[in-house]
Amino acid sequence: MEREIIKTLDGSTTIHIKEWDECYHSKHGAIQEAKHVFIKNGLSLFENNPVTILEIGFGTGLNAFITFLEATQKKQKIDYVGVEAYPVDEKEVLEMNYVAELDALEFENIFEKMHKCEWNKKTEICEVFSLTKRKQFFDEINDFEIFDLIYFDAFGYRVQPELWSTEIFQKMYDSLKPNGVLVTYAARGVVKISMIEVGFTVEKLAGPPGKREMFRAFKNV
């Protein structure tokens, strides 16, 4: 499918898939969305504690990089696993402007390291942040009570409804530790129903710029 790099409204870039008219991140602001959905409404719940994170859709590495910046700033130990079936190629990665837009030029080598490190192998990115990239389809995930937090950042329900199914959310529920949390930019009723069916308690929160609402789900055990 034909892809192009576009600039979102906050100045940060994303990848646009023309055939689907779908982007890897919000057109209203890639960085703003990542910070609001995954950091403010996800990672912040675990402040001052070590945390294991599963990202569904590693993509451009934006969420992982922003989480790394949070970890270094707060000296929070994070073990990060990113699942991606179709890795972004190096040419596209080099066109992402996240390092500059996040005023993180001192960590440019880290962003590159995240994309160059070996797949399916744990890499110590720094003292407080480790990264494992798994080249895997989402329906192949079979972890059990491993993660504290899930960043669910799959392509939207409109273009890939199968990624938002009860079967996938059952895998998410199983992979979370008791009292684990899942956050996603999505806020469709059908998605909420799937989450509740597998046992999640779901709350609706204010969404990032350009999106009215988002979901946060808890595994209350």
Tab-separated table of C-alpha atoms in Angstrom:
chain	number	residue	atom	x	y	z
A	1	MET	CA	0.000	0.000	0.000
A	2	GLU	CA	1.168	3.512	-0.814
A	3	ARG	CA	2.508	5.450	2.176
A	4	GLU	CA	3.530	9.055	2.709
A	5	ILE	CA	5.066	11.056	5.560
A	6	ILE	CA	2.812	13.901	6.682
A	7	LYS	CA	3.077	16.573	9.345
A	8	THR	CA	0.372	16.584	12.027
A	9	LEU	CA	-1.125	19.695	13.605
A	10	ASP	CA	1.356	19.822	16.512
A	11	GLY	CA	4.282	19.813	14.065
A	12	SER	CA	5.256	16.167	14.556
A	13	THR	CA	5.225	13.685	11.697
A	14	THR	CA	3.371	10.451	11.060
A	15	ILE	CA	2.887	7.901	8.285
A	16	HIS	CA	-0.280	8.098	6.199
A	17	ILE	CA	-1.538	5.002	4.348
A	18	LYS	CA	-3.324	6.405	1.332
A	19	GLU	CA	-5.442	3.353	0.453
A	20	TRP	CA	-7.006	3.322	3.925
A	21	ASP	CA	-6.789	7.070	4.588
A	22	GLU	CA	-5.373	5.964	7.938
A	23	CYS	CA	-2.416	7.317	9.923
A	24	TYR	CA	-0.096	5.731	12.454
A	25	HIS	CA	-0.898	8.645	14.798
A	26	SER	CA	-3.520	11.352	15.085
A	27	LYS	CA	-3.507	14.003	12.362
A	28	HIS	CA	-4.337	16.457	15.143
A	29	GLY	CA	-0.951	15.868	16.762
A	30	ALA	CA	1.118	12.690	16.968
A	31	ILE	CA	3.132	13.716	20.014
A	32	GLN	CA	0.140	15.281	21.776
A	33	GLU	CA	-1.852	12.083	21.321
A	34	ALA	CA	0.955	9.853	22.625
A	35	LYS	CA	1.513	11.986	25.708
A	36	HIS	CA	-2.187	12.287	26.516
A	37	VAL	CA	-3.313	8.706	25.946
A	38	PHE	CA	-0.310	6.665	27.000
A	39	ILE	CA	1.645	8.832	29.443
A	40	LYS	CA	-0.936	11.013	31.189
A	41	ASN	CA	-3.665	8.354	31.341
A	42	GLY	CA	-1.481	5.247	31.501
A	43	LEU	CA	2.096	5.468	32.717
A	44	SER	CA	1.315	8.165	35.288
A	45	LEU	CA	-0.719	5.606	37.273
A	46	PHE	CA	2.527	3.757	38.061
A	47	GLU	CA	4.671	6.707	39.141
A	48	ASN	CA	7.612	5.798	41.405
A	49	ASN	CA	7.173	2.084	40.664
A	50	PRO	CA	8.901	-0.266	38.202
A	51	VAL	CA	6.561	-1.074	35.334
A	52	THR	CA	6.338	-3.619	32.524
A	53	ILE	CA	4.650	-2.321	29.375
A	54	LEU	CA	3.255	-4.077	26.301
A	55	GLU	CA	2.708	-1.897	23.251
A	56	ILE	CA	0.324	-3.184	20.614
A	57	GLY	CA	1.707	-1.605	17.454
A	58	PHE	CA	5.357	-0.510	17.878
A	59	GLY	CA	5.164	1.346	14.554
A	60	THR	CA	7.315	4.466	14.375
A	61	GLY	CA	8.653	4.021	17.906
A	62	LEU	CA	7.098	7.280	19.118
A	63	ASN	CA	5.359	5.802	22.156
A	64	ALA	CA	8.455	3.858	23.165
A	65	PHE	CA	10.686	6.925	22.802
A	66	ILE	CA	8.397	9.187	24.825
A	67	THR	CA	8.184	6.492	27.507
A	68	PHE	CA	11.989	6.261	27.533
A	69	LEU	CA	12.196	10.041	28.067
A	70	GLU	CA	9.788	9.738	31.010
A	71	ALA	CA	11.824	6.882	32.468
A	72	THR	CA	15.106	8.792	32.322
A	73	GLN	CA	13.572	11.975	33.711
A	74	LYS	CA	11.886	10.224	36.633
A	75	LYS	CA	14.446	7.437	37.052
A	76	GLN	CA	11.651	4.899	36.704
A	77	LYS	CA	12.601	1.336	35.787
A	78	ILE	CA	10.651	0.282	32.672
A	79	ASP	CA	10.684	-3.030	30.822
A	80	TYR	CA	9.070	-2.297	27.454
A	81	VAL	CA	7.821	-4.826	24.893
A	82	GLY	CA	6.629	-3.609	21.505
A	83	VAL	CA	4.759	-5.949	19.160
A	84	GLU	CA	4.776	-5.199	15.441
A	85	ALA	CA	3.949	-7.495	12.510
A	86	TYR	CA	5.097	-5.059	9.807
A	87	PRO	CA	8.122	-3.010	10.942
A	88	VAL	CA	8.547	0.508	9.605
A	89	ASP	CA	11.500	0.655	7.217
A	90	GLU	CA	14.620	2.642	8.032
A	91	LYS	CA	13.981	5.313	5.395
A	92	GLU	CA	10.641	6.191	6.987
A	93	VAL	CA	12.136	6.155	10.498
A	94	LEU	CA	14.759	8.692	9.441
A	95	GLU	CA	12.005	11.040	8.249
A	96	MET	CA	10.304	11.095	11.660
A	97	ASN	CA	11.027	14.397	13.472
A	98	TYR	CA	10.199	13.251	17.002
A	99	VAL	CA	13.660	13.809	18.478
A	100	ALA	CA	13.688	17.469	17.431
A	101	GLU	CA	10.036	18.123	18.277
A	102	LEU	CA	10.527	16.637	21.755
A	103	ASP	CA	13.672	18.762	22.255
A	104	ALA	CA	15.585	15.547	22.862
A	105	LEU	CA	18.562	15.849	20.507
A	106	GLU	CA	20.876	14.441	23.184
A	107	PHE	CA	18.961	11.173	22.839
A	108	GLU	CA	18.921	10.975	19.040
A	109	ASN	CA	21.211	7.935	19.221
A	110	ILE	CA	18.674	6.233	21.504
A	111	PHE	CA	15.828	6.695	19.029
A	112	GLU	CA	18.021	5.185	16.316
A	113	LYS	CA	19.105	2.358	18.623
A	114	MET	CA	15.470	1.473	19.298
A	115	HIS	CA	14.914	0.887	15.595
A	116	LYS	CA	18.237	-0.819	14.877
A	117	CYS	CA	18.292	-3.214	17.821
A	118	GLU	CA	17.651	-6.866	17.095
A	119	TRP	CA	14.084	-8.183	16.938
A	120	ASN	CA	12.886	-10.762	19.463
A	121	LYS	CA	15.786	-10.030	21.814
A	122	LYS	CA	15.812	-7.895	24.968
A	123	THR	CA	18.045	-4.834	24.633
A	124	GLU	CA	19.188	-2.668	27.539
A	125	ILE	CA	18.642	0.805	26.111
A	126	CYS	CA	19.906	2.500	29.277
A	127	GLU	CA	20.116	1.856	33.002
A	128	VAL	CA	16.372	2.257	33.554
A	129	PHE	CA	14.864	1.230	30.192
A	130	SER	CA	14.934	-2.094	28.357
A	131	LEU	CA	13.262	-2.807	25.022
A	132	THR	CA	12.132	-6.033	23.417
A	133	LYS	CA	10.686	-5.712	19.925
A	134	ARG	CA	8.635	-8.740	18.947
A	135	LYS	CA	7.865	-9.311	15.259
A	136	GLN	CA	4.504	-10.928	15.783
A	137	PHE	CA	0.846	-10.766	14.826
A	138	PHE	CA	-1.420	-9.672	17.646
A	139	ASP	CA	-3.391	-12.920	17.584
A	140	GLU	CA	-0.132	-14.795	18.290
A	141	ILE	CA	0.337	-13.120	21.690
A	142	ASN	CA	0.102	-15.677	24.478
A	143	ASP	CA	1.622	-13.954	27.525
A	144	PHE	CA	0.103	-14.643	30.925
A	145	GLU	CA	0.102	-12.047	33.721
A	146	ILE	CA	3.364	-10.441	32.570
A	147	PHE	CA	2.477	-6.774	32.098
A	148	ASP	CA	1.355	-3.915	34.329
A	149	LEU	CA	0.266	-1.683	31.456
A	150	ILE	CA	-0.779	-2.080	27.830
A	151	TYR	CA	-0.582	0.673	25.237
A	152	PHE	CA	-3.195	-0.485	22.718
A	153	ASP	CA	-2.276	1.483	19.597
A	154	ALA	CA	-3.466	-0.696	16.727
A	155	PHE	CA	-4.827	0.759	13.488
A	156	GLY	CA	-8.397	1.992	13.867
A	157	TYR	CA	-11.528	-0.148	13.994
A	158	ARG	CA	-12.720	1.393	10.708
A	159	VAL	CA	-9.886	-0.253	8.726
A	160	GLN	CA	-8.976	-3.295	10.875
A	161	PRO	CA	-11.947	-4.285	13.066
A	162	GLU	CA	-10.412	-7.735	13.647
A	163	LEU	CA	-7.724	-6.126	15.834
A	164	TRP	CA	-10.437	-4.902	18.225
A	165	SER	CA	-12.215	-8.210	18.667
A	166	THR	CA	-13.159	-10.074	21.831
A	167	GLU	CA	-10.468	-12.637	20.967
A	168	ILE	CA	-7.737	-9.992	20.909
A	169	PHE	CA	-8.925	-8.342	24.118
A	170	GLN	CA	-8.989	-11.753	25.825
A	171	LYS	CA	-5.282	-11.998	25.019
A	172	MET	CA	-4.756	-8.514	26.427
A	173	TYR	CA	-6.647	-9.369	29.603
A	174	ASP	CA	-4.679	-12.592	30.071
A	175	SER	CA	-1.331	-10.864	29.525
A	176	LEU	CA	-1.961	-8.261	32.249
A	177	LYS	CA	-1.076	-8.824	35.876
A	178	PRO	CA	-3.955	-8.546	38.382
A	179	ASN	CA	-4.990	-4.866	38.607
A	180	GLY	CA	-3.217	-4.143	35.321
A	181	VAL	CA	-4.331	-1.334	33.009
A	182	LEU	CA	-4.959	-0.977	29.266
A	183	VAL	CA	-5.171	2.437	27.600
A	184	THR	CA	-6.199	3.223	24.036
A	185	TYR	CA	-7.180	6.209	21.926
A	186	ALA	CA	-10.355	4.375	20.851
A	187	ALA	CA	-13.846	5.159	22.184
A	188	ARG	CA	-16.260	3.093	20.034
A	189	GLY	CA	-19.144	1.361	21.747
A	190	VAL	CA	-18.363	-1.947	20.023
A	191	VAL	CA	-14.817	-1.823	21.414
A	192	LYS	CA	-16.114	-1.218	24.926
A	193	ILE	CA	-18.453	-4.206	24.620
A	194	SER	CA	-15.545	-6.474	23.617
A	195	MET	CA	-13.472	-5.252	26.560
A	196	ILE	CA	-16.273	-5.798	29.061
A	197	GLU	CA	-17.023	-9.280	27.668
A	198	VAL	CA	-13.533	-10.507	28.639
A	199	GLY	CA	-13.683	-9.014	32.128
A	200	PHE	CA	-12.324	-5.478	31.880
A	201	THR	CA	-13.827	-2.589	33.814
A	202	VAL	CA	-13.893	0.258	31.294
A	203	GLU	CA	-13.961	4.001	31.865
A	204	LYS	CA	-14.345	6.775	29.320
A	205	LEU	CA	-11.916	9.699	29.587
A	206	ALA	CA	-11.414	12.961	27.742
A	207	GLY	CA	-9.528	12.293	24.541
A	208	PRO	CA	-6.424	13.975	23.100
A	209	PRO	CA	-6.707	17.120	20.953
A	210	GLY	CA	-9.096	16.490	18.067
A	211	LYS	CA	-10.738	13.487	19.715
A	212	ARG	CA	-13.510	13.839	22.263
A	213	GLU	CA	-13.045	10.601	24.221
A	214	MET	CA	-10.773	7.596	24.874
A	215	PHE	CA	-10.935	4.365	26.919
A	216	ARG	CA	-9.007	3.117	29.911
A	217	ALA	CA	-9.644	-0.456	31.078
A	218	PHE	CA	-8.735	-2.204	34.334
A	219	LYS	CA	-8.197	-5.875	35.121
A	220	ASN	CA	-9.725	-5.863	38.586
A	221	VAL	CA	-8.812	-9.207	40.150
